[in-house]
Structure formats: structure tokens, C-alpha cells
Amino acid sequence: MYSSRKIYLPIVAIVLAGGSLAGAAEPGSFGYGRVATPAQIAGWDIDVRGEDGAGLPPGKGTVDRGADVYAEQCAACHGTFGEGEGRFPKLVGGVGSLRDERPEPTVGSYWPFAPTLWDYINRAMPMPAPHTLSADDVYALTAYILNLNDLVPQEFVADRNSLPKVKMRNRDNFIWTDPRPDTMAKPCMNDCVNAADVSISSTAEGRNLTPRTTGPLDTMQPK
Amino acid sequence: MRPPGEENVRHNPLRSKAILSDLAGPDAPLGRRSFLTLGAALTGSLAIGGKPALADPAQGSPPADAPWSQSIGAGVVDRPYGRPADTEASVIRRNVPWLTASMESSVSFSPLQDLHGIITPNGLFFERHHAGRPDVDPAQHKLMIHGLVERPLLLTMKDILRFPSISRIHFIECPANGGMNWRAAQMNSLQFSHGMVSCAEWTGVRLSTLLEEVGVKKEAKWAMVEGADGAHMNRSLPLDKCLDDCLVVYAQNGEALRPEQGYPLRLVVPGWEGNVNIKWLRRIKLGDKPWHSREETSKYTDLMPDGTSRGFTWLIDAKSVITFPCPEKPLDGPGLYEIRGLAWTGNGKVKRVDVSMDGGINWQTARLHEPVLSKALTRFSLPWRWDGRPALVASRVIDETGYVQPTIVELRKQRGSNSVYHNNSIQTWQVKPDGSVFNVQLA
């Protein structure tokens, strides 16, 4: 017992030394790259957290100002009142539709957190020129879209304090832990179904939705 | 002058000499010029004289030579990068023009019906962009790692290439793959029903290595990962997954990432939905809570029949599909065929695949083809003598956790048909007596 322990200890020491030499645990042990400066981080650090609005910058915007910016930068795709042009997404409507045959998830009917709207407009819109709006204009657009959805009154001013307090309609209807696996199929091998019960419930044959898969790219549009 | 003829082409001593001298260099007795002249003469004679007698493969008496066996082909670096044969021009990524409002926020599908291995060629890997494909300058691209870390870092591509490298083969699947078939069989095509999955060998650095280098603070529980595209695509990931098997990769199938796959740098999150595998990766921020970005609230959440939604459903459940026969590859009369397919699971390895020819009454276990890798596409096959009668062929995968691929009926029972994402149901192909194949769903 005693002697085997004596041999064991030095091996542990060697392994530990090797580990730190290989840079497994110590921060900065490779030493590649540059430590990011606070100024560099500030320039890149654009994210805003949905639930509490952490990361929202200073600034503010009114519904009226939002209407002006929206008409100029957003309405062409999303429609003057958020109804969506063509297949571009609707930004309003669908309230109460989530259990329907054809639900309409929108900012008004589906989105759980208002600061997420600020974050998304800021990082991704307007689609042709993303991340070009001022913080004030993003606040104004957020106020305008929330107002279109009857989530805030006409005199609402969006800023880092007011946005996290906006109660979104669908906020409490998300489950943030994955309940899967939610099916428990057993791998039956023989006589698993009655032959008489095997029937086709739907077929893609003749639906004319499928683009061609030979020759040049298809340009088909649905009727 | 001898008339142009078969013997002249096949046994011309000058020609072999010319090739030798060409290899020997310009000073050799028969230089490059005489070789080229001869080549031109030969091409010309073939053109005037028409098909040489032995070029018709139907005649079949050995040795039967086609025109390409009786002429000289294009030289090296004729195509310095290389490309598929001209006759494979139909094997391309394809889109569904009516599906999305713009080509910049859209998807294209891999032609699974024409692929033969577990590796998707780089030019055929499916695409999903939210703000188009940016063409990023690698000299300017940087990765910032900050937030709840000891030592925030700004890394150039050169810096990232110096870290210990690792290669892994993993699939990436868009969770909306098969989404168009939630309600009913819609797309009569393997490419459009299953083509948003692809698989590649990825090379890069473990995310855990980078996180050890910056030093993770104790309070950190989540990471926000963000791309440099116009969408500034961002998602939240639990720190545990980041430290487990995520990779920050710069190469795909042995070469630099393709621009549409995130050049010069992307995240690979093995076994999890495509959207979190952030392309054009530029920033990783550690925090104590998730971000609930638009792409994990408005999108990539699963709406249930009772009006509630599931969020953070990252895992790709086990799925399989028969790739031959399929709507694009019908059967050519009764006889012996090899049913072929692909299976995959975000849970790890594929353990077994069963195949049914009768709509799920009876099943037979297929052969799995090596290599069977964790969170990678896995090939399976089963010989089948088709008697020419109608058939309903389907495959069902079981993964190493024992999870069994469900039917669409079982899935709908749990989730209705509005959840858009994560349709991993059994695919049934209907084979008609003429050999044609259709996408169907069974009651």
C-alpha cells in the first residue's frame, strides 16, 4: 500500500505540470491575440437582453418620430401600418390567433419581450442597410411598432427604463426548457399495423408546389 | 499523306514520342510546338471523318474505344480549381422561389438524391442566410471574446490558426428541414423535403480552448454568439454546451470555409439546430442569463396546439430518410435494388435503422455503413427485390440513447402542425407499379 502510493504521487505532479504547460487551464497561457480594450469592446458590444433590457443604450424616441422614420425606411416592405407587403413579414396583427388553424405570430401576438424588438431593429434592420440607425431612431421605431400593436399609448416614450416594463401579450406562454423526447415509439418489427389500416392521408403528387430538380433553377410562383 | 484512320490515331508512334518529349521539356528534340500541331491535326481529322468505327460502345467488341479514348484530353490546370463533369450540371443547390420574400433571407437545399457518401461537397452544402452572404475580408475579420471573462480578447484569423487544431465530421441541419411537410405531404422531392441537412469535416479550434484562454468567470452560465453578416445573427448557448464539443472552425472538407458557410470563421455546435452554428462568427460574450434574441423568440420556437411555445429547443432529434428510391430517382422496372439512405441524430451515434416496404406493417434492419460517427450523417442500405407491385417504403432510425424516430401522426399528436421546426418524422415514399415515387403521409 504505502510503497505504491509513493510511486503514484510523482506521476500526478508530472501530469499537472504538463497540463499547465499545454495551457489547459491558465488564462492567457497561449498569449495569442490582443487583450480587447474597453473602447474596442464598447464599439462591438451591441447586444440587448430581452428579459431585462440589459445593454439598452442611452437615448429615447417617441411614437410620432417613429412614424416618420418608419414611413421612410420600413413601410416599403412591412406596409404603412405593419400589414406587410407581399411575403414580407407583418409587424402587427394575429392577436388571439395562436391556437388557430393558421396562426399569425407577430410582435403583437407572439413576441415575449419588448427590448428584443429594439435589439433586432438595431442589429438587422432596415434590411438593405442593417445597423445604420441611431439609437434614438431605433427607440422611436420600437415605440411606433409597439403602438401599432396597441401595446403602448400614443404618448409613450421608449428608452432604456420604459422598454423593459412593457408587458407583451405572449410573455408567459413560453416554456424555456425542452420537453423532448415527447414521443415514445417502440421499434415493433412484425405485424405492427393491420394491413387494412394502412392508408395514405396526403400525397404531394399533383400539388404543383415542387420546383424542378433537373435543368436550370426554377422560378415557379404559386397560383 | 495517309488518310485519317483508326490505326493512325491509336498507334501513332509520333504521338507517344511527342508526349514524352513534352514532359522532358522544351529542349527535347520534339518540342511542345510539334505536339500541339499534331493534336490539332488529330482533332481536325476526327471532326472531318466523323465517329471512328470503334467509338460506338454499342458495338462492344473489346477493345471498344469512345472518342475520349482516342484523343488527348485537357491538360493539367486546364481547370486550376476543378469542377464537376459538365454532365452533372443538374446536381446543384436549389431554392423554392415562392417560399421566401427575398433571396437574401432564404434557404437552398442540397441535392441529396445525387450524393453518395456522408460528406457533402462544399459547393452543395445547403445555405440559410438571414441577410445574404457577406464577402468578408479575412485580413480584417476579428473574433472578440468578452463579457464574464478574466481577460477579454481580440483575435485575428492568424491568431486563431495558431491554436491547437482539431477536425471533426458533423452534420448541420436547419430545424425547419421538413417544415413544409408538417401539415401534409407537400414537396414531391427528396431535395426539397430533406435537403436542409449537410455534413462536412470541420477543422478549427475547440471553443473550450478559447474560453480557457480568456478565463471564464464563475458567474458565467451562457454565451451569446454573433455573426458579422448584416443580420448580426445572434443566439444564446448554455456554457456547458460551449465547453463540451463546440468548435470554432475555419475549414470545411480540407479547404477554407466557403463564403456561404461563414468564411473565414464559423461556429459548429454538434447535433444542435443549424441556426446556432453562427456563420461569419465575430463575437462571443459570456453572461449569466440567456439573451432571448429575435431568433430565439419570434423564430426558432415551436408553437404548440394549446398556444404555448417551446423555446431553446436546440437538439436535432434522430431522423432518417431513404435517398434511393425517391421522387427524383424512380425505379427502372422490377428486379433487385439496393435501398439506400441517410440517418443522423444530435444525441450521438445512430444505433440501428429499420426499413419497411409495406407502410410500416413489417420492418427489416438495414446495414449501417462505416464510419458511424457521433453527430454525423450515417449511411444505411438494404437489398430489395421489387416485384413491380405498389409499395410504401420508409426508414426508421434508433439512436444510441434508444430514441426511436416517430411517425408524423405521433408527432402531430404531441405538437399539432404549427410548430414549423423539428419535424423528424418517418418519411414514406409511395412506389407505383411504373416505378415512379411520391412523397406521401400515412394516416
XYZ file of C-alpha atoms in Angstrom:
666
model
C 0.000 0.000 0.000
C 2.488 2.553 1.231
C 5.052 1.962 -1.462
C 2.549 2.108 -4.328
C 1.332 5.474 -3.076
C 4.874 6.764 -3.089
C 5.188 5.967 -6.801
C 1.786 7.399 -7.604
C 2.299 10.915 -6.247
C 5.186 11.991 -8.503
C 3.178 10.871 -11.566
C 0.310 13.146 -10.556
C 2.758 16.012 -10.186
C 4.152 15.441 -13.670
C 0.699 15.270 -15.241
C -0.307 18.535 -13.576
C 2.851 20.294 -14.716
C 2.328 19.024 -18.238
C -1.235 20.265 -18.185
C -0.325 23.808 -17.300
C 2.485 23.845 -19.857
C -0.005 22.884 -22.552
C -2.150 25.809 -21.473
C -5.138 23.749 -20.431
C -6.266 25.902 -17.551
C -4.386 29.186 -17.172
C -5.974 32.189 -18.932
C -3.541 33.767 -21.355
C -1.158 30.818 -21.460
C -1.091 30.741 -25.269
C -0.761 34.504 -25.322
C -2.109 34.866 -28.868
C -4.043 37.952 -29.928
C -4.552 41.190 -28.048
C -6.426 41.891 -24.875
C -9.538 43.770 -26.015
C -9.576 47.334 -24.682
C -12.704 48.846 -23.072
C -13.041 51.164 -26.088
C -12.887 48.252 -28.532
C -15.434 46.320 -26.512
C -17.773 49.326 -26.362
C -17.722 49.548 -30.163
C -18.715 45.911 -30.633
C -20.963 45.341 -27.629
C -24.372 45.861 -29.271
C -26.470 43.109 -27.701
C -29.536 43.805 -25.599
C -31.119 41.217 -23.348
C -34.818 40.641 -23.922
C -35.984 39.907 -20.420
C -34.478 42.863 -18.529
C -33.210 45.128 -21.320
C -29.600 44.886 -20.108
C -27.428 46.565 -22.723
C -30.010 49.153 -23.848
C -28.066 52.372 -24.564
C -28.953 55.942 -23.537
C -31.370 57.777 -25.816
C -35.115 57.889 -26.404
C -37.772 58.053 -29.089
C -41.460 58.936 -29.476
C -44.215 57.199 -31.416
C -44.559 60.232 -33.721
C -40.892 60.347 -34.589
C -41.066 56.585 -35.157
C -43.904 57.010 -37.658
C -41.737 59.335 -39.749
C -38.676 57.085 -39.788
C -40.875 54.063 -40.423
C -42.557 55.648 -43.453
C -39.148 56.370 -44.925
C -37.194 53.226 -44.065
C -39.588 50.388 -43.351
C -43.006 50.821 -44.933
C -41.928 49.692 -48.410
C -41.506 46.122 -47.097
C -43.596 45.978 -43.939
C -46.537 48.122 -45.103
C -47.575 51.540 -43.785
C -49.357 50.067 -40.786
C -47.209 46.973 -40.401
C -49.505 44.803 -42.517
C -46.576 43.514 -44.608
C -46.141 43.922 -48.374
C -46.297 40.679 -50.332
C -44.494 37.967 -48.373
C -42.573 40.419 -46.182
C -43.370 39.868 -42.511
C -46.340 41.514 -40.862
C -45.395 43.528 -37.801
C -48.938 43.732 -36.406
C -51.995 41.553 -36.006
C -52.647 37.935 -35.210
C -53.671 38.634 -31.615
C -55.608 35.646 -30.314
C -54.683 33.515 -33.344
C -52.040 31.276 -31.839
C -54.393 28.317 -31.387
C -55.953 28.730 -34.826
C -55.526 26.519 -37.840
C -53.420 29.316 -39.382
C -51.808 31.270 -36.532
C -50.200 34.659 -37.158
C -47.219 35.188 -34.891
C -46.214 38.892 -34.870
C -44.673 41.411 -32.482
C -48.167 41.974 -31.122
C -49.331 38.378 -30.871
C -46.168 36.399 -30.265
C -43.046 38.257 -29.133
C -42.419 37.809 -25.391
C -40.041 40.733 -24.700
C -40.087 44.368 -25.892
C -36.307 45.003 -25.597
C -35.802 42.214 -28.152
C -37.590 44.456 -30.662
C -35.087 47.264 -30.059
C -32.219 44.773 -30.360
C -33.465 43.261 -33.620
C -34.254 46.556 -35.363
C -30.861 47.851 -34.247
C -28.850 44.831 -35.454
C -30.747 43.700 -38.533
C -32.989 46.413 -39.984
C -33.661 48.116 -42.321
C -32.820 45.025 -44.300
C -30.960 46.835 -47.127
C -28.787 48.807 -44.635
C -28.636 46.997 -41.289
C -27.230 48.677 -38.176
C -27.210 52.174 -39.652
C -29.926 53.763 -37.488
C -29.184 56.000 -34.490
C -30.128 54.704 -31.033
C -32.814 57.420 -30.844
C -34.360 56.314 -34.137
C -34.356 52.686 -33.039
C -36.158 53.753 -29.843
C -38.655 55.734 -31.934
C -39.302 52.817 -34.313
C -39.728 50.463 -31.359
C -42.255 52.868 -29.818
C -44.107 53.157 -33.133
C -44.358 49.387 -33.723
C -45.433 48.753 -30.117
C -48.071 51.463 -30.549
C -49.308 49.958 -33.839
C -49.869 46.800 -31.819
C -51.799 48.642 -29.061
C -49.148 47.696 -26.538
C -48.282 51.289 -25.576
C -50.216 54.585 -25.797
C -49.622 57.308 -28.397
C -47.622 59.421 -25.911
C -45.248 56.574 -24.980
C -41.559 57.459 -24.994
C -39.258 54.492 -25.443
C -35.985 54.456 -23.507
C -33.833 52.061 -21.507
C -36.177 52.308 -18.495
C -39.566 52.175 -20.199
C -38.974 49.334 -22.663
C -38.302 46.513 -20.181
C -41.576 47.417 -18.434
C -43.776 46.951 -21.483
C -45.871 43.841 -20.883
C -46.009 41.790 -24.063
C -49.162 39.721 -24.625
C -47.472 36.368 -25.109
C -44.785 36.776 -22.461
C -45.943 33.997 -20.143
C -46.647 31.422 -22.825
C -43.103 30.225 -23.470
C -41.554 27.152 -21.903
C -37.803 27.640 -21.903
C -36.824 24.052 -21.117
C -37.031 21.484 -23.868
C -39.597 18.781 -23.004
C -38.348 16.380 -25.666
C -38.266 13.467 -26.137
C -42.039 13.796 -26.258
C -42.722 10.656 -28.305
C -42.176 7.135 -27.035
C -42.352 4.988 -30.159
C -41.349 1.346 -29.728
C -39.471 -0.263 -32.600
C -42.008 -3.004 -33.495
C -40.735 -5.316 -36.275
C -43.620 -7.522 -37.438
C -47.367 -7.116 -37.906
C -47.085 -3.657 -36.401
C -50.212 -2.341 -38.076
C -53.257 -4.021 -39.602
C -52.803 -4.137 -43.358
C -56.372 -2.800 -43.657
C -55.384 0.264 -41.621
C -52.524 1.326 -43.866
C -53.827 4.261 -45.833
C -52.408 7.381 -47.415
C -53.658 10.560 -45.727
C -51.909 13.003 -48.023
C -49.743 12.982 -51.115
C -47.534 15.586 -52.741
C -48.483 14.161 -56.137
C -50.127 16.716 -58.391
C -49.788 19.609 -55.935
C -47.573 21.640 -58.242
C -45.613 23.175 -55.389
C -42.300 21.452 -56.066
C -39.723 23.241 -58.199
C -37.921 21.097 -60.767
C -34.797 19.244 -59.638
C -33.119 18.905 -63.042
C -32.046 21.558 -65.518
C -31.705 25.209 -64.578
C -33.083 26.714 -61.364
C -36.853 27.014 -61.278
C -38.646 30.358 -60.975
C -42.111 28.933 -60.282
C -44.615 31.001 -58.310
C -47.738 29.566 -56.692
C -51.042 30.270 -58.274
C -0.390 11.805 -96.563
C -2.123 8.854 -95.027
C -5.867 9.144 -94.823
C -7.172 9.752 -91.331
C -7.961 6.415 -89.800
C -8.239 4.401 -86.720
C -4.743 2.995 -86.871
C -3.278 6.431 -87.284
C -4.986 7.602 -84.115
C -4.425 4.583 -81.959
C -0.872 3.649 -82.734
C 0.792 6.790 -83.896
C 4.407 6.498 -82.748
C 4.933 10.213 -83.206
C 2.273 10.940 -80.689
C 3.734 8.946 -77.843
C 7.129 10.383 -78.621
C 5.643 13.838 -78.553
C 4.172 13.260 -75.107
C 7.499 12.032 -73.778
C 9.363 14.987 -75.186
C 6.773 17.364 -73.876
C 7.313 16.006 -70.396
C 11.066 16.232 -70.946
C 10.891 19.967 -71.565
C 11.196 22.476 -74.406
C 14.770 21.490 -75.370
C 13.865 17.939 -76.257
C 14.024 17.010 -79.981
C 10.263 17.072 -80.492
C 9.149 20.170 -78.664
C 5.809 21.415 -77.406
C 5.008 23.024 -80.726
C 5.094 19.878 -82.776
C 2.958 18.169 -80.133
C 0.312 20.888 -80.298
C 0.269 20.874 -84.096
C -0.209 17.149 -84.103
C -3.000 17.440 -81.560
C -4.799 19.973 -83.709
C -4.421 17.763 -86.755
C -5.890 14.801 -84.891
C -8.871 16.767 -83.617
C -9.469 18.076 -87.089
C -9.352 14.630 -88.651
C -11.847 13.314 -86.121
C -14.149 16.181 -86.871
C -13.985 15.619 -90.636
C -14.038 11.857 -90.576
C -16.945 11.640 -88.077
C -17.109 8.980 -85.401
C -14.348 6.417 -85.702
C -15.720 2.898 -86.091
C -14.662 1.641 -82.679
C -16.047 4.638 -80.768
C -19.575 3.252 -80.746
C -19.924 1.491 -77.384
C -22.940 -0.445 -78.661
C -20.611 -2.485 -80.875
C -18.991 -3.666 -77.692
C -16.228 -5.848 -79.118
C -13.226 -5.334 -76.861
C -11.362 -3.090 -77.032
C -14.179 -0.654 -77.782
C -12.945 2.901 -77.671
C -15.062 6.006 -77.231
C -13.886 9.279 -78.792
C -12.325 10.310 -75.474
C -10.242 7.144 -75.572
C -8.918 8.015 -78.990
C -7.914 11.593 -78.440
C -5.910 13.579 -75.996
C -7.691 15.236 -73.103
C -7.316 18.646 -71.500
C -4.024 19.188 -69.713
C -3.393 19.809 -66.048
C -4.508 23.192 -64.705
C -6.977 23.427 -67.574
C -9.295 23.933 -64.591
C -6.961 25.120 -61.823
C -9.599 24.710 -59.135
C -11.597 21.913 -60.747
C -15.313 21.386 -61.122
C -17.745 18.527 -61.643
C -18.258 16.960 -65.070
C -20.401 19.064 -67.389
C -22.989 16.284 -67.441
C -23.513 16.732 -63.668
C -24.771 20.288 -64.195
C -28.169 19.434 -62.703
C -26.639 18.477 -59.367
C -26.907 21.838 -57.682
C -28.395 23.530 -54.640
C -31.920 24.639 -55.408
C -34.386 27.003 -53.804
C -38.171 27.220 -53.577
C -38.880 30.582 -55.229
C -42.319 31.005 -53.656
C -41.181 30.237 -50.111
C -39.491 33.477 -49.019
C -39.894 37.197 -49.634
C -36.289 37.691 -50.691
C -33.299 35.645 -51.786
C -31.221 37.261 -49.032
C -33.273 35.826 -46.209
C -33.852 32.409 -47.663
C -32.686 28.823 -47.986
C -31.286 26.477 -50.588
C -31.417 22.702 -50.449
C -28.697 20.073 -51.017
C -29.355 17.580 -53.841
C -29.352 14.533 -51.540
C -30.702 12.369 -54.375
C -27.377 12.650 -56.200
C -24.985 12.375 -53.261
C -23.289 9.128 -52.381
C -21.422 9.490 -49.122
C -21.661 11.064 -45.697
C -19.689 14.144 -46.783
C -21.495 16.933 -48.609
C -19.289 18.542 -51.264
C -18.614 22.152 -50.322
C -20.423 23.611 -53.320
C -23.563 21.611 -52.491
C -23.818 22.270 -48.749
C -27.262 23.762 -48.030
C -27.488 27.507 -47.404
C -29.546 29.512 -44.950
C -28.845 33.228 -44.827
C -30.751 35.953 -42.998
C -29.084 38.920 -44.681
C -27.417 37.373 -47.690
C -23.867 36.056 -47.989
C -21.309 38.655 -46.927
C -17.905 38.523 -48.583
C -15.706 39.002 -45.540
C -12.083 40.111 -45.784
C -10.142 37.661 -43.592
C -7.378 40.225 -43.052
C -9.885 42.483 -41.302
C -12.045 39.854 -39.642
C -11.649 39.538 -35.875
C -13.192 37.467 -33.122
C -13.902 39.232 -29.834
C -14.446 37.191 -26.679
C -15.602 39.232 -23.703
C -18.257 39.600 -21.006
C -17.834 37.495 -17.862
C -14.215 36.575 -18.611
C -10.900 37.297 -16.891
C -9.084 38.513 -19.973
C -11.185 39.755 -22.925
C -9.509 39.005 -26.237
C -9.493 40.256 -29.788
C -8.199 37.562 -32.127
C -7.209 37.834 -35.780
C -7.521 34.893 -38.157
C -3.745 34.428 -37.842
C -4.096 34.174 -34.073
C -6.900 31.622 -34.346
C -4.885 29.445 -36.728
C -2.099 29.175 -34.126
C -4.267 27.451 -31.517
C -4.164 23.620 -31.357
C -6.346 22.400 -34.226
C -8.955 19.693 -34.344
C -11.009 18.059 -37.124
C -14.452 16.536 -36.652
C -17.135 15.267 -39.016
C -20.578 16.653 -38.124
C -23.892 17.253 -39.826
C -25.665 20.586 -39.709
C -29.433 20.579 -40.164
C -31.791 23.539 -40.298
C -34.577 22.750 -37.801
C -37.083 23.852 -40.478
C -35.940 20.933 -42.683
C -39.189 19.112 -43.440
C -41.187 22.063 -42.116
C -43.137 22.223 -45.353
C -44.447 18.710 -44.634
C -45.791 19.341 -41.086
C -49.374 19.792 -42.197
C -49.390 17.390 -45.154
C -47.096 15.934 -47.797
C -46.275 18.985 -49.905
C -42.913 18.701 -51.604
C -42.646 15.869 -54.094
C -38.896 15.705 -53.862
C -36.120 14.423 -51.631
C -34.119 17.601 -52.245
C -36.925 19.889 -51.076
C -38.261 17.693 -48.269
C -34.900 16.826 -46.647
C -32.172 18.900 -48.330
C -31.541 21.298 -45.440
C -29.099 18.818 -43.908
C -25.467 18.502 -44.937
C -22.329 17.047 -43.384
C -18.681 18.035 -43.546
C -15.330 17.582 -41.891
C -14.736 20.772 -39.931
C -11.308 21.953 -38.831
C -10.664 24.636 -36.286
C -10.133 25.088 -32.579
C -12.229 23.844 -29.696
C -14.348 26.616 -28.232
C -13.289 25.314 -24.805
C -9.653 26.088 -25.686
C -10.548 29.695 -26.492
C -12.663 30.004 -23.354
C -9.837 28.648 -21.194
C -7.557 31.217 -22.793
C -9.841 34.110 -21.791
C -10.686 32.570 -18.408
C -14.373 32.002 -17.657
C -15.688 33.795 -14.565
C -17.669 31.762 -12.067
C -20.951 33.638 -12.668
C -20.900 32.874 -16.407
C -23.633 30.451 -17.449
C -24.437 31.463 -21.032
C -22.691 32.600 -24.190
C -24.043 34.980 -26.814
C -22.593 34.152 -30.215
C -22.834 36.680 -33.043
C -22.066 36.851 -36.759
C -20.554 39.612 -38.895
C -23.307 39.452 -41.530
C -25.919 42.173 -41.957
C -28.284 40.225 -39.689
C -25.649 40.333 -36.939
C -27.204 36.924 -36.290
C -27.066 36.133 -32.593
C -28.087 33.267 -30.370
C -27.654 32.223 -26.741
C -25.925 28.974 -25.856
C -25.544 27.349 -22.447
C -21.918 27.471 -21.333
C -21.922 23.699 -20.728
C -22.503 23.021 -24.420
C -19.772 25.509 -25.373
C -17.292 23.690 -23.152
C -18.458 20.244 -24.251
C -17.962 19.910 -28.009
C -18.389 23.231 -29.849
C -15.800 24.143 -32.453
C -14.722 27.467 -33.914
C -13.806 26.399 -37.442
C -12.021 27.922 -40.401
C -12.029 24.913 -42.708
C -14.575 22.602 -44.276
C -13.629 19.381 -46.026
C -9.976 20.316 -46.055
C -10.187 23.813 -47.520
C -11.093 27.220 -46.163
C -14.795 27.610 -45.362
C -16.910 28.648 -48.317
C -18.214 32.235 -48.061
C -21.771 30.923 -47.833
C -20.728 28.696 -44.915
C -19.281 31.536 -42.878
C -15.826 32.306 -44.297
C -13.496 32.949 -42.660
C -14.858 31.668 -39.314
C -17.972 29.883 -38.061
C -19.217 28.118 -35.007
C -20.102 24.426 -35.158
C -22.449 23.266 -32.405
C -22.554 19.496 -32.973
C -26.021 17.968 -33.054
C -27.869 21.244 -32.458
C -30.123 23.152 -34.849
C -28.405 24.875 -37.769
C -29.217 28.427 -36.723
C -26.956 28.313 -33.644
C -23.956 27.329 -35.809
C -23.235 31.049 -36.281
C -21.514 31.873 -39.576
C -19.024 34.748 -40.042
C -18.513 34.454 -36.277
C -17.211 37.704 -34.838
C -18.179 37.855 -31.180
C -18.689 35.607 -28.170
C -19.917 37.234 -24.970
C -20.342 35.361 -21.718
C -23.200 36.255 -19.387
C -25.268 34.920 -16.529
C -28.610 34.721 -18.392
C -29.807 33.982 -21.931
C -30.454 36.886 -24.308
C -33.821 35.903 -25.849
C -32.807 37.348 -29.193
C -35.354 37.637 -32.002
C -34.061 34.352 -33.455
C -34.860 32.500 -30.237
C -38.258 34.110 -29.539
C -40.032 35.197 -32.739
C -38.300 32.404 -34.678
C -36.844 29.010 -33.778
C -39.528 28.476 -31.140
C -42.137 25.762 -31.537
C -45.809 26.769 -31.309
C -47.965 24.074 -29.686
C -51.689 23.448 -30.281
C -52.583 24.940 -26.869
C -50.993 28.262 -27.849
C -47.863 27.858 -25.715
C -44.445 27.753 -27.303
C -41.287 25.826 -26.633
C -38.105 27.859 -26.638
C -34.460 26.769 -26.634
C -35.257 23.514 -28.439
C -31.759 23.161 -29.821
C -31.390 19.397 -30.165
C -31.785 17.733 -33.545
C -33.666 14.519 -32.776
C -32.882 11.311 -34.640
C -34.020 11.294 -38.261
C -33.550 9.149 -41.331
C -34.632 9.163 -44.953
C -34.393 6.796 -47.891
C -32.373 8.541 -50.608
C -32.929 5.795 -53.176
C -35.586 5.299 -54.390
C -37.073 8.779 -54.045
C -39.225 11.051 -56.231
C -36.148 12.180 -58.174
C -34.829 8.607 -58.579
C -37.648 6.274 -59.619
C -37.248 2.520 -60.114
C -36.482 1.138 -63.544
C -38.714 -1.971 -63.671
C -38.898 -4.957 -61.311
C -35.675 -6.518 -60.090
C -33.016 -6.321 -57.415
C -32.251 -2.903 -55.938
C -30.233 -1.546 -53.072
C -32.347 0.726 -50.919
C -30.058 3.472 -49.660
C -30.440 6.179 -47.118
C -29.042 8.531 -44.520
C -29.621 8.664 -40.776
C -28.421 11.128 -38.144
C -29.037 12.201 -34.569
C -27.978 15.096 -32.388
C -27.844 12.645 -29.484
C -24.668 10.946 -30.698
C -24.447 7.829 -32.851
C -27.004 6.049 -34.958
C -27.550 2.600 -33.467
C -29.916 0.953 -35.929
C -32.052 1.704 -38.966
C -35.090 -0.376 -39.956
C -36.722 -0.281 -43.368
C -40.312 -1.153 -44.283
C -41.665 -1.771 -47.802
C -45.300 -2.106 -46.746
C -46.102 1.127 -44.970
C -44.849 0.070 -41.559
C -46.502 -3.341 -41.147
C -43.182 -5.187 -41.184
C -39.655 -3.886 -40.773
C -36.202 -5.246 -41.588
C -32.962 -3.995 -40.111
C -30.699 -2.315 -42.657
C -26.915 -2.460 -42.797
C -25.109 0.573 -41.381
C -22.076 1.666 -43.385
C -18.839 2.625 -41.687
C -17.883 5.092 -40.464
C -20.668 5.511 -37.913
C -19.651 8.785 -36.275
C -21.222 10.791 -33.499
C -23.465 13.633 -34.753
C -22.612 12.848 -38.371
C -24.621 11.540 -41.299
C -24.600 7.743 -41.376
C -25.293 5.666 -44.474
C -27.533 2.605 -44.470
C -28.631 0.141 -47.147
C -30.792 -2.920 -47.666
C -31.147 -5.137 -50.746
C -34.697 -5.278 -52.090
C -36.144 -7.414 -54.854
C -39.013 -5.336 -56.190
C -41.790 -7.380 -57.766
C -43.320 -4.408 -59.552
C -46.252 -4.112 -57.154
C -47.169 -0.892 -55.306
C -45.017 -0.362 -52.239
C -44.702 2.103 -49.359
C -41.037 2.347 -48.392
C -39.899 4.041 -45.213
C -36.971 4.055 -42.802
C -36.869 4.421 -39.016
C -33.732 5.218 -37.023
C -32.961 4.333 -33.427
C -30.114 6.254 -31.829
C -27.690 5.264 -29.095
C -29.967 6.711 -26.395
C -32.717 4.312 -27.544
C -34.810 7.138 -29.023
C -36.951 5.901 -31.918
C -37.816 8.126 -34.893
C -41.568 8.820 -34.663
C -44.269 8.835 -37.331
C -45.790 12.167 -38.373
C -49.022 11.044 -36.657
C -47.194 10.568 -33.340
C -45.504 13.958 -33.706
C -48.752 15.748 -34.520
C -50.403 14.139 -31.502
C -47.832 15.912 -29.310
C -47.229 19.119 -31.234
C -50.056 19.741 -33.691
C -48.955 21.024 -37.083
C -47.978 24.664 -36.475
C -44.634 24.162 -34.802
C -42.684 24.698 -38.070
C -39.442 23.294 -36.662
C -38.098 19.866 -35.703
C -40.163 17.646 -37.966
C -38.056 14.498 -37.695
C -40.832 12.099 -38.670
C -40.518 8.916 -40.693
C -40.611 9.655 -44.429
C -42.771 7.343 -46.530
C -42.222 7.081 -50.291
C -45.019 5.582 -52.367
C -43.716 3.396 -55.221
C -46.194 2.903 -58.081
C -46.173 -0.081 -60.483
C -44.474 2.053 -63.147
C -41.619 2.697 -60.703
C -42.479 6.352 -60.068
C -42.108 7.559 -56.479
C -44.189 10.070 -54.481
C -43.975 11.759 -51.109
C -46.946 10.578 -49.037
C -48.051 10.584 -45.424
C -49.875 7.684 -43.806
C -52.949 8.013 -41.627
